[in-house]
């Protein structure tokens, strides 16, 4: 318990504090100190890839899956799987927390972090494609950080395992089990608050539906193909409707975002550090760029060039942070501040939706949370396939056993809150990021060369 607490504080707590004018300060966690500089470096080396290649990325998204890919998943399907896991509780309650603590200005820094994160996502997804392997169990391909870490660490002497790759794989499996508890607890709590449904009924239904999908050989991608566009598209359409209803307030909202992002008042009041860091942290940890999760999906894609998978995952960061997180921000910022004063978390968001859409708004945001959370669970178990295979080899016993453990955690989390397990999940994703970053920087030249090769050919 003490080790987990120490690791949690080391990675997520303020390791370094930088004083600012007006008695303000910026607290930097270890993960922020790793992800931000590396992300800036990748952004420069890829020459702002998200902005520069955005029209071309949209062309890739519209490409049809070829017949030769029938036993694998397409690049767009890999994007859908990674979007399912990126888009979750953080896009709803996480954005609420960022704005509550950092004000409207946090949204600007959240947007900026997406630009940085998209470059990191490109590098890790491209490497995952370069080092993917044939998957004898599920057919198609598999891979991810465990595989490109292994390749880098064993280039002088071939071994069955690499220590850092093993540690990454274990961290991922621990993280995703922790996430399972968080997901079910969030779903049961929101369903109880909105519809007064006892947690046991919601939990049983959630576990049964999830079990039917994840224990079936190739049902995950087919389900997410349907669920993700519906949930993301529905949330975007409702947000556009709310913006349309309040179009006159929009200039004031954007004025607040930019004024509070750089505002003199925030600096004098000592709040600039909170504005900056809450936006940056929310952006980085919502889109998961650098954590090594999304490359597990990117590796499974059957695409004509590795850089294509990288470009699609960079677009995934855009969808998560610029689109979905911004939807949540607009829903909240278009509410008179007096109506939501003192509210935090899901209560804040539900009150905002009630203001915009009445009782339907509360129902909609609750069901949205359920869909976001459910798709995250299905998605992370898809990621787990490659880590389980790396650690235990190609066999159905280990694959099925991990799924059963994750379903058990999903059941337990729906009925009780164990903060230890939640912290374990946060430590897991933190360790994944650290182990991934150890090789991502030295291997990045390969991904950048692959981008140059792709640009020459296209």
Short mmCIF file of C-alpha atoms in Angstrom, two decimals:
data_model
loop_
_atom_site.label_atom_id
_atom_site.label_comp_id
_atom_site.label_asym_id
_atom_site.label_seq_id
_atom_site.Cartn_x
_atom_site.Cartn_y
_atom_site.Cartn_z
CA UNK A 1 0.00 0.00 0.00
CA UNK A 2 2.78 2.42 0.95
CA UNK A 3 4.75 1.58 -2.22
CA UNK A 4 1.68 2.29 -4.39
CA UNK A 5 1.08 5.59 -2.56
CA UNK A 6 4.73 6.61 -3.00
CA UNK A 7 4.72 5.76 -6.71
CA UNK A 8 1.42 7.60 -7.19
CA UNK A 9 2.74 10.78 -5.56
CA UNK A 10 6.01 10.53 -7.50
CA UNK A 11 4.30 10.32 -10.89
CA UNK A 12 1.15 12.37 -10.39
CA UNK A 13 2.07 14.73 -7.54
CA UNK A 14 3.93 18.05 -7.87
CA UNK A 15 7.56 16.97 -8.02
CA UNK A 16 8.86 20.46 -8.89
CA UNK A 17 7.22 23.81 -8.10
CA UNK A 18 8.08 26.88 -10.19
CA UNK A 19 7.18 30.23 -8.58
CA UNK A 20 5.35 32.83 -10.72
CA UNK A 21 4.50 36.51 -10.18
CA UNK A 22 1.52 37.29 -7.97
CA UNK A 23 2.20 34.48 -5.50
CA UNK A 24 1.25 31.94 -8.17
CA UNK A 25 3.19 28.81 -9.02
CA UNK A 26 3.24 25.90 -11.45
CA UNK A 27 3.47 22.41 -9.98
CA UNK A 28 5.07 19.91 -12.34
CA UNK A 29 4.52 16.18 -11.95
CA UNK A 30 7.05 13.67 -13.28
CA UNK A 31 4.73 12.66 -16.12
CA UNK A 32 4.18 16.27 -17.23
CA UNK A 33 7.95 16.87 -17.16
CA UNK A 34 8.39 13.82 -19.41
CA UNK A 35 5.43 14.16 -21.79
CA UNK A 36 5.50 17.91 -22.51
CA UNK A 37 9.19 18.33 -23.54
CA UNK A 38 9.16 15.08 -25.54
CA UNK A 39 5.86 16.07 -27.17
CA UNK A 40 7.28 19.47 -28.15
CA UNK A 41 10.36 17.76 -29.60
CA UNK A 42 8.20 15.38 -31.66
CA UNK A 43 5.99 18.27 -32.80
CA UNK A 44 9.03 20.14 -34.12
CA UNK A 45 10.57 17.04 -35.74
CA UNK A 46 7.30 16.12 -37.48
CA UNK A 47 6.75 19.79 -38.40
CA UNK A 48 3.37 20.11 -36.64
CA UNK A 49 2.03 16.98 -38.25
CA UNK A 50 -1.61 17.31 -37.15
CA UNK A 51 -1.99 20.80 -38.65
CA UNK A 52 0.15 20.13 -41.71
CA UNK A 53 -1.40 16.80 -42.74
CA UNK A 54 -4.97 17.34 -41.51
CA UNK A 55 -6.62 17.43 -45.00
CA UNK A 56 -4.69 14.28 -46.00
CA UNK A 57 -5.73 12.52 -42.77
CA UNK A 58 -9.38 13.14 -43.66
CA UNK A 59 -8.72 11.48 -47.04
CA UNK A 60 -7.25 8.41 -45.27
CA UNK A 61 -10.31 8.20 -42.99
CA UNK A 62 -12.55 7.97 -46.07
CA UNK A 63 -10.54 5.12 -47.64
CA UNK A 64 -12.36 1.80 -47.98
CA UNK A 65 -11.10 -1.44 -46.44
CA UNK A 66 -9.54 -3.71 -49.07
CA UNK A 67 -10.53 -7.35 -49.55
CA UNK A 68 -6.97 -8.40 -48.71
CA UNK A 69 -7.58 -7.10 -45.19
CA UNK A 70 -10.54 -9.37 -44.43
CA UNK A 71 -8.71 -11.26 -41.64
CA UNK A 72 -7.47 -8.09 -39.96
CA UNK A 73 -8.76 -4.65 -39.07
CA UNK A 74 -8.42 -1.50 -41.16
CA UNK A 75 -6.63 1.66 -40.07
CA UNK A 76 -9.98 3.36 -39.44
CA UNK A 77 -11.16 0.43 -37.30
CA UNK A 78 -7.97 0.75 -35.25
CA UNK A 79 -8.80 4.45 -34.90
CA UNK A 80 -12.29 3.54 -33.66
CA UNK A 81 -10.87 1.11 -31.07
CA UNK A 82 -8.40 3.69 -29.76
CA UNK A 83 -11.11 6.38 -29.73
CA UNK A 84 -13.29 4.06 -27.65
CA UNK A 85 -10.64 3.95 -24.92
CA UNK A 86 -9.54 7.58 -25.17
CA UNK A 87 -13.09 8.87 -24.90
CA UNK A 88 -14.30 8.09 -21.40
CA UNK A 89 -14.89 9.57 -17.97
CA UNK A 90 -12.06 12.06 -18.50
CA UNK A 91 -13.93 13.72 -21.35
CA UNK A 92 -16.89 14.40 -19.07
CA UNK A 93 -15.98 14.66 -15.39
CA UNK A 94 -12.28 15.28 -16.11
CA UNK A 95 -13.03 18.40 -18.14
CA UNK A 96 -15.40 19.57 -15.41
CA UNK A 97 -12.58 19.20 -12.88
CA UNK A 98 -10.13 21.09 -15.10
CA UNK A 99 -12.52 24.03 -15.59
CA UNK A 100 -13.61 24.00 -11.92
CA UNK A 101 -9.99 24.20 -10.75
CA UNK A 102 -8.46 26.23 -13.58
CA UNK A 103 -11.34 28.25 -15.02
CA UNK A 104 -12.24 28.68 -18.68
CA UNK A 105 -8.58 29.33 -19.56
CA UNK A 106 -7.78 25.67 -18.91
CA UNK A 107 -9.59 24.85 -22.18
CA UNK A 108 -6.97 26.72 -24.23
CA UNK A 109 -4.09 24.79 -22.64
CA UNK A 110 -6.08 21.59 -23.17
CA UNK A 111 -6.22 22.39 -26.91
CA UNK A 112 -2.49 23.11 -26.99
CA UNK A 113 -1.72 19.81 -25.29
CA UNK A 114 -3.66 18.04 -28.05
CA UNK A 115 -1.33 19.54 -30.65
CA UNK A 116 1.67 18.25 -28.68
CA UNK A 117 0.06 14.89 -27.93
CA UNK A 118 -0.87 14.23 -31.55
CA UNK A 119 2.82 14.19 -32.52
CA UNK A 120 3.63 11.72 -29.74
CA UNK A 121 0.68 9.56 -30.83
CA UNK A 122 2.02 9.56 -34.40
CA UNK A 123 5.49 8.37 -33.32
CA UNK A 124 4.32 5.53 -31.08
CA UNK A 125 1.64 4.30 -33.51
CA UNK A 126 4.06 4.30 -36.46
CA UNK A 127 6.60 2.31 -34.44
CA UNK A 128 3.87 -0.14 -33.41
CA UNK A 129 3.11 -0.70 -37.11
CA UNK A 130 6.78 -1.17 -37.97
CA UNK A 131 7.23 -3.89 -35.34
CA UNK A 132 3.85 -5.66 -35.55
CA UNK A 133 3.62 -9.45 -35.78
CA UNK A 134 1.15 -11.97 -37.17
CA UNK A 135 -1.44 -13.00 -34.59
CA UNK A 136 -1.99 -16.79 -34.75
CA UNK A 137 -4.93 -16.74 -32.32
CA UNK A 138 -7.12 -13.86 -33.47
CA UNK A 139 -5.62 -13.74 -36.98
CA UNK A 140 -4.54 -10.42 -38.45
CA UNK A 141 -1.78 -8.61 -36.56
CA UNK A 142 -0.76 -7.70 -33.03
CA UNK A 143 1.88 -5.50 -31.42
CA UNK A 144 2.40 -2.34 -29.40
CA UNK A 145 5.07 -0.90 -27.11
CA UNK A 146 5.98 -4.27 -25.56
CA UNK A 147 7.04 -5.41 -29.05
CA UNK A 148 8.99 -2.36 -30.20
CA UNK A 149 10.58 -2.01 -26.75
CA UNK A 150 11.65 -5.65 -27.01
CA UNK A 151 13.09 -5.08 -30.50
CA UNK A 152 15.10 -2.08 -29.31
CA UNK A 153 16.40 -3.68 -26.11
CA UNK A 154 17.40 -6.99 -27.76
CA UNK A 155 18.98 -5.68 -30.97
CA UNK A 156 22.48 -6.74 -29.82
CA UNK A 157 21.47 -10.09 -28.34
CA UNK A 158 18.18 -11.85 -29.08
CA UNK A 159 16.27 -12.97 -25.96
CA UNK A 160 12.75 -14.30 -25.29
CA UNK A 161 12.01 -11.37 -22.97
CA UNK A 162 13.23 -7.83 -22.37
CA UNK A 163 12.92 -6.51 -18.81
CA UNK A 164 11.45 -3.11 -19.78
CA UNK A 165 9.04 -4.72 -22.24
CA UNK A 166 7.90 -7.15 -19.53
CA UNK A 167 7.45 -4.30 -17.04
CA UNK A 168 5.45 -2.33 -19.64
CA UNK A 169 3.19 -5.32 -20.37
CA UNK A 170 2.56 -5.99 -16.66
CA UNK A 171 1.89 -2.28 -15.99
CA UNK A 172 -0.67 -2.24 -18.80
CA UNK A 173 -2.53 -5.29 -17.50
CA UNK A 174 -2.56 -3.84 -13.96
CA UNK A 175 -3.75 -0.46 -15.27
CA UNK A 176 -6.59 -1.92 -17.33
CA UNK A 177 -7.83 -4.03 -14.39
CA UNK A 178 -7.88 -0.86 -12.26
CA UNK A 179 -9.75 0.98 -15.02
CA UNK A 180 -12.37 -1.79 -15.00
CA UNK A 181 -13.27 -0.93 -11.40
CA UNK A 182 -13.41 2.81 -12.08
CA UNK A 183 -15.66 2.23 -15.10
CA UNK A 184 -18.25 0.09 -13.34
CA UNK A 185 -18.32 2.34 -10.27
CA UNK A 186 -18.91 5.41 -12.42
CA UNK A 187 -21.69 3.70 -14.39
CA UNK A 188 -23.55 2.31 -11.36
CA UNK A 189 -23.28 5.62 -9.46
CA UNK A 190 -24.61 7.68 -12.36
CA UNK A 191 -27.46 5.22 -13.04
CA UNK A 192 -28.44 5.25 -9.37
CA UNK A 193 -28.39 9.07 -9.23
CA UNK A 194 -30.34 9.55 -12.47
CA UNK A 195 -32.79 6.62 -12.45
CA UNK A 196 -32.58 5.26 -8.85
CA UNK A 197 -31.51 1.83 -10.16
CA UNK A 198 -29.76 -0.23 -7.43
CA UNK A 199 -26.05 -0.79 -8.25
CA UNK A 200 -26.38 -4.59 -8.21
CA UNK A 201 -28.78 -4.59 -11.20
CA UNK A 202 -26.64 -2.20 -13.25
CA UNK A 203 -23.51 -4.19 -12.40
CA UNK A 204 -24.98 -7.54 -13.42
CA UNK A 205 -26.25 -6.12 -16.72
CA UNK A 206 -22.91 -4.42 -17.46
CA UNK A 207 -20.87 -7.56 -16.72
CA UNK A 208 -23.15 -9.87 -18.71
CA UNK A 209 -23.18 -7.66 -21.83
CA UNK A 210 -19.42 -7.14 -21.60
CA UNK A 211 -18.78 -10.87 -21.14
CA UNK A 212 -20.82 -11.77 -24.24
CA UNK A 213 -18.69 -9.38 -26.31
CA UNK A 214 -15.17 -9.89 -24.93
CA UNK A 215 -15.35 -13.68 -24.60
CA UNK A 216 -16.38 -14.01 -28.24
CA UNK A 217 -13.38 -14.28 -30.54
CA UNK A 218 -13.78 -11.27 -32.85
CA UNK A 219 -16.85 -9.38 -31.61
CA UNK A 220 -15.02 -6.41 -30.05
CA UNK A 221 -14.22 -4.43 -33.21
CA UNK A 222 -17.67 -5.10 -34.71
CA UNK A 223 -19.41 -3.73 -31.60
CA UNK A 224 -17.14 -0.69 -31.33
CA UNK A 225 -17.69 0.01 -35.05
CA UNK A 226 -21.33 0.66 -34.13
CA UNK A 227 -21.07 2.13 -30.61
CA UNK A 228 -18.25 4.67 -31.06
CA UNK A 229 -19.69 6.62 -34.02
CA UNK A 230 -23.11 6.71 -32.31
CA UNK A 231 -21.77 7.95 -28.96
CA UNK A 232 -19.29 10.47 -30.35
CA UNK A 233 -21.63 11.65 -33.10
CA UNK A 234 -24.61 11.97 -30.74
CA UNK A 235 -22.58 13.96 -28.21
CA UNK A 236 -21.29 16.28 -30.95
CA UNK A 237 -24.78 16.86 -32.41
CA UNK A 238 -26.29 17.68 -29.01
CA UNK A 239 -23.42 20.08 -28.34
CA UNK A 240 -23.93 21.79 -31.71
CA UNK A 241 -27.64 22.14 -30.87
CA UNK A 242 -26.77 23.71 -27.50
CA UNK A 243 -24.27 26.07 -29.17
CA UNK A 244 -26.92 27.02 -31.74
CA UNK A 245 -29.40 27.81 -28.98
CA UNK A 246 -26.82 30.00 -27.23
CA UNK A 247 -25.00 31.39 -30.26
CA UNK A 248 -25.09 34.91 -28.83
CA UNK A 249 -23.02 33.82 -25.81
CA UNK A 250 -20.27 32.24 -27.94
CA UNK A 251 -18.08 35.37 -28.33
CA UNK A 252 -18.11 35.84 -24.55
CA UNK A 253 -17.20 32.18 -23.98
CA UNK A 254 -14.20 32.32 -26.33
CA UNK A 255 -13.28 35.68 -24.82
CA UNK A 256 -13.21 34.07 -21.37
CA UNK A 257 -11.14 31.12 -22.61
CA UNK A 258 -8.39 33.30 -24.11
CA UNK A 259 -8.55 36.03 -21.45
CA UNK A 260 -8.22 33.54 -18.59
CA UNK A 261 -5.56 31.50 -20.40
CA UNK A 262 -3.20 34.51 -20.44
CA UNK A 263 -5.08 36.86 -18.15
CA UNK A 264 -3.39 39.45 -15.99
CA UNK A 265 -6.09 38.87 -13.36
CA UNK A 266 -5.16 35.18 -13.06
CA UNK A 267 -1.47 36.02 -12.64
CA UNK A 268 -2.14 38.66 -9.99
CA UNK A 269 -4.62 36.43 -8.16
CA UNK A 270 -2.11 33.59 -8.07
CA UNK A 271 -4.26 31.33 -10.24
CA UNK A 272 -2.27 31.19 -13.47
CA UNK A 273 -0.49 27.96 -12.49
CA UNK A 274 -3.84 26.24 -11.87
CA UNK A 275 -5.20 27.45 -15.23
CA UNK A 276 -2.14 26.23 -17.13
CA UNK A 277 -1.55 22.89 -15.44
CA UNK A 278 -5.18 21.79 -15.21
CA UNK A 279 -5.57 22.32 -18.94
CA UNK A 280 -2.30 20.61 -19.81
CA UNK A 281 -2.87 17.63 -17.51
CA UNK A 282 -6.44 17.12 -18.69
CA UNK A 283 -5.39 17.23 -22.32
CA UNK A 284 -2.40 14.90 -21.93
CA UNK A 285 -4.12 12.29 -19.80
CA UNK A 286 -7.41 12.35 -21.67
CA UNK A 287 -5.87 11.63 -25.08
CA UNK A 288 -3.39 9.07 -23.58
CA UNK A 289 -0.65 10.07 -26.02
CA UNK A 290 2.63 8.58 -24.80
CA UNK A 291 1.07 6.06 -22.43
CA UNK A 292 1.43 3.24 -24.97
CA UNK A 293 -2.23 2.18 -24.95
CA UNK A 294 -3.39 3.24 -28.42
CA UNK A 295 -0.37 1.68 -30.24
CA UNK A 296 -1.79 -1.74 -29.27
CA UNK A 297 -4.70 -0.97 -31.62
CA UNK A 298 -2.53 0.79 -34.22
CA UNK A 299 -0.34 -2.32 -34.56
CA UNK A 300 -3.37 -4.45 -35.44
CA UNK A 301 -4.25 -2.29 -38.46
CA UNK A 302 -3.54 -3.62 -41.94
CA UNK A 303 -2.47 -0.46 -43.77
CA UNK A 304 -0.37 0.16 -46.88
CA UNK A 305 2.27 2.18 -44.99
CA UNK A 306 3.16 2.42 -41.25
CA UNK A 307 2.88 6.22 -41.32
CA UNK A 308 -0.82 5.89 -42.21
CA UNK A 309 -1.51 4.24 -38.86
CA UNK A 310 0.45 7.03 -37.17
CA UNK A 311 -1.55 9.74 -38.93
CA UNK A 312 -4.83 8.11 -37.96
CA UNK A 313 -3.81 7.91 -34.29
CA UNK A 314 -2.78 11.59 -34.37
CA UNK A 315 -6.32 12.24 -35.61
CA UNK A 316 -7.60 10.20 -32.66
CA UNK A 317 -6.04 12.76 -30.30
CA UNK A 318 -7.86 15.49 -32.23
CA UNK A 319 -11.20 13.66 -31.83
CA UNK A 320 -10.66 13.10 -28.12
CA UNK A 321 -9.37 16.49 -27.01
CA UNK A 322 -10.33 19.06 -29.61
CA UNK A 323 -13.79 17.61 -30.36
CA UNK A 324 -15.15 15.61 -27.39
CA UNK A 325 -13.44 17.49 -24.53
CA UNK A 326 -14.39 20.80 -26.18
CA UNK A 327 -18.03 19.62 -26.34
CA UNK A 328 -18.02 19.14 -22.56
CA UNK A 329 -16.34 22.54 -22.09
CA UNK A 330 -18.93 24.33 -24.26
CA UNK A 331 -21.83 22.65 -22.46
CA UNK A 332 -20.49 23.98 -19.14
CA UNK A 333 -19.31 27.41 -20.22
CA UNK A 334 -22.63 28.25 -21.93
CA UNK A 335 -24.42 28.04 -18.57
CA UNK A 336 -24.74 31.17 -16.39
CA UNK A 337 -22.07 30.80 -13.70
CA UNK A 338 -24.55 31.53 -10.91
CA UNK A 339 -26.48 28.33 -11.76
CA UNK A 340 -23.52 25.99 -11.32
CA UNK A 341 -21.61 27.80 -8.58
CA UNK A 342 -20.10 25.37 -6.08
CA UNK A 343 -20.92 22.26 -8.14
CA UNK A 344 -18.23 19.76 -9.16
CA UNK A 345 -17.92 16.54 -11.14
CA UNK A 346 -20.93 14.80 -12.65
CA UNK A 347 -23.29 16.99 -10.63
CA UNK A 348 -21.92 20.08 -12.43
CA UNK A 349 -22.37 18.47 -15.86
CA UNK A 350 -25.86 17.16 -15.09
CA UNK A 351 -26.95 20.61 -13.86
CA UNK A 352 -25.56 22.19 -17.03
CA UNK A 353 -27.43 19.71 -19.24
CA UNK A 354 -30.61 20.26 -17.24
CA UNK A 355 -30.27 24.01 -17.89
CA UNK A 356 -29.89 23.43 -21.63
CA UNK A 357 -32.31 20.54 -22.25
CA UNK A 358 -34.38 20.02 -19.10
CA UNK A 359 -34.96 16.49 -17.84
CA UNK A 360 -33.89 15.01 -21.19
CA UNK A 361 -30.45 16.57 -20.71
CA UNK A 362 -29.86 14.67 -17.45
CA UNK A 363 -30.95 11.38 -19.06
CA UNK A 364 -28.79 12.03 -22.14
CA UNK A 365 -25.60 12.83 -20.21
CA UNK A 366 -26.08 9.77 -17.98
CA UNK A 367 -26.52 7.44 -20.96
CA UNK A 368 -23.55 9.12 -22.67
CA UNK A 369 -21.39 8.36 -19.64
CA UNK A 370 -22.56 4.73 -19.71
CA UNK A 371 -21.65 4.39 -23.41
CA UNK A 372 -18.29 6.15 -22.97
CA UNK A 373 -17.40 3.90 -20.03
CA UNK A 374 -18.66 0.68 -21.62
CA UNK A 375 -16.70 1.27 -24.83
CA UNK A 376 -13.56 2.03 -22.79
CA UNK A 377 -13.78 -1.36 -21.06
CA UNK A 378 -14.30 -3.23 -24.35
CA UNK A 379 -11.41 -1.29 -25.91
CA UNK A 380 -8.85 -1.89 -23.14
CA UNK A 381 -9.48 -5.63 -23.26
CA UNK A 382 -8.67 -5.46 -26.98
CA UNK A 383 -5.38 -3.75 -26.03
CA UNK A 384 -4.67 -6.44 -23.43
CA UNK A 385 -4.47 -9.18 -26.08
CA UNK A 386 -0.99 -8.19 -27.23
CA UNK A 387 0.41 -7.73 -23.70
CA UNK A 388 -0.95 -11.11 -22.57
CA UNK A 389 0.54 -12.76 -25.69
CA UNK A 390 3.94 -11.15 -25.06
CA UNK A 391 4.05 -12.34 -21.43
CA UNK A 392 2.45 -15.80 -21.72
CA UNK A 393 2.71 -16.78 -25.38
CA UNK A 394 0.00 -17.65 -27.86
CA UNK A 395 -2.63 -19.66 -25.99
CA UNK A 396 -6.34 -19.27 -25.29
CA UNK A 397 -5.94 -20.12 -21.59
CA UNK A 398 -4.04 -16.94 -20.67
CA UNK A 399 -6.19 -14.78 -22.97
CA UNK A 400 -9.44 -16.04 -21.44
CA UNK A 401 -8.11 -15.94 -17.86
CA UNK A 402 -7.22 -12.25 -18.11
CA UNK A 403 -10.66 -11.44 -19.51
CA UNK A 404 -12.30 -13.28 -16.60
CA UNK A 405 -10.16 -11.37 -14.08
CA UNK A 406 -11.09 -8.04 -15.74
CA UNK A 407 -14.80 -8.97 -15.70
CA UNK A 408 -14.50 -9.86 -12.01
CA UNK A 409 -12.95 -6.44 -11.36
CA UNK A 410 -15.79 -4.86 -13.33
CA UNK A 411 -18.28 -6.67 -11.06
CA UNK A 412 -16.51 -5.73 -7.81
CA UNK A 413 -16.12 -2.08 -8.84
CA UNK A 414 -19.85 -1.74 -9.48
CA UNK A 415 -20.66 -2.66 -5.89
CA UNK A 416 -17.85 -1.08 -3.88
CA UNK A 417 -15.24 1.67 -4.06
CA UNK A 418 -11.64 0.65 -3.41
CA UNK A 419 -9.41 3.70 -3.73
CA UNK A 420 -6.34 1.43 -3.51
CA UNK A 421 -7.30 -0.27 -6.78
CA UNK A 422 -8.04 3.10 -8.41
CA UNK A 423 -4.59 4.36 -7.38
CA UNK A 424 -3.13 1.11 -8.71
CA UNK A 425 -4.71 1.88 -12.08
CA UNK A 426 -3.22 5.38 -12.09
CA UNK A 427 0.18 4.00 -11.12
CA UNK A 428 -0.15 1.42 -13.91
CA UNK A 429 -0.74 4.05 -16.61
CA UNK A 430 2.07 6.18 -15.17
CA UNK A 431 4.54 3.28 -15.30
CA UNK A 432 3.41 2.42 -18.83
CA UNK A 433 4.22 5.98 -19.88
CA UNK A 434 7.66 5.92 -18.25
CA UNK A 435 8.64 2.54 -19.77
CA UNK A 436 7.28 3.58 -23.17
CA UNK A 437 9.17 6.88 -23.13
CA UNK A 438 12.48 5.19 -22.31
CA UNK A 439 12.65 3.86 -25.89
CA UNK A 440 10.26 6.18 -27.71
CA UNK A 441 12.76 9.02 -27.85
CA UNK A 442 15.74 7.00 -29.17
CA UNK A 443 13.49 5.10 -31.62
CA UNK A 444 11.67 8.21 -32.86
CA UNK A 445 14.15 8.71 -35.72
CA UNK A 446 12.81 5.53 -37.34
CA UNK A 447 9.25 6.87 -37.25
CA UNK A 448 10.31 10.27 -38.60
CA UNK A 449 12.22 8.57 -41.45
CA UNK A 450 9.08 6.53 -42.15
CA UNK A 451 7.08 9.79 -42.35
CA UNK A 452 9.59 11.22 -44.85
CA UNK A 453 9.37 8.03 -46.91
CA UNK A 454 5.56 8.23 -46.90
CA UNK A 455 5.58 11.89 -47.95
CA UNK A 456 7.92 11.09 -50.83
CA UNK A 457 5.60 8.37 -52.10
CA UNK A 458 2.27 10.18 -51.68
#
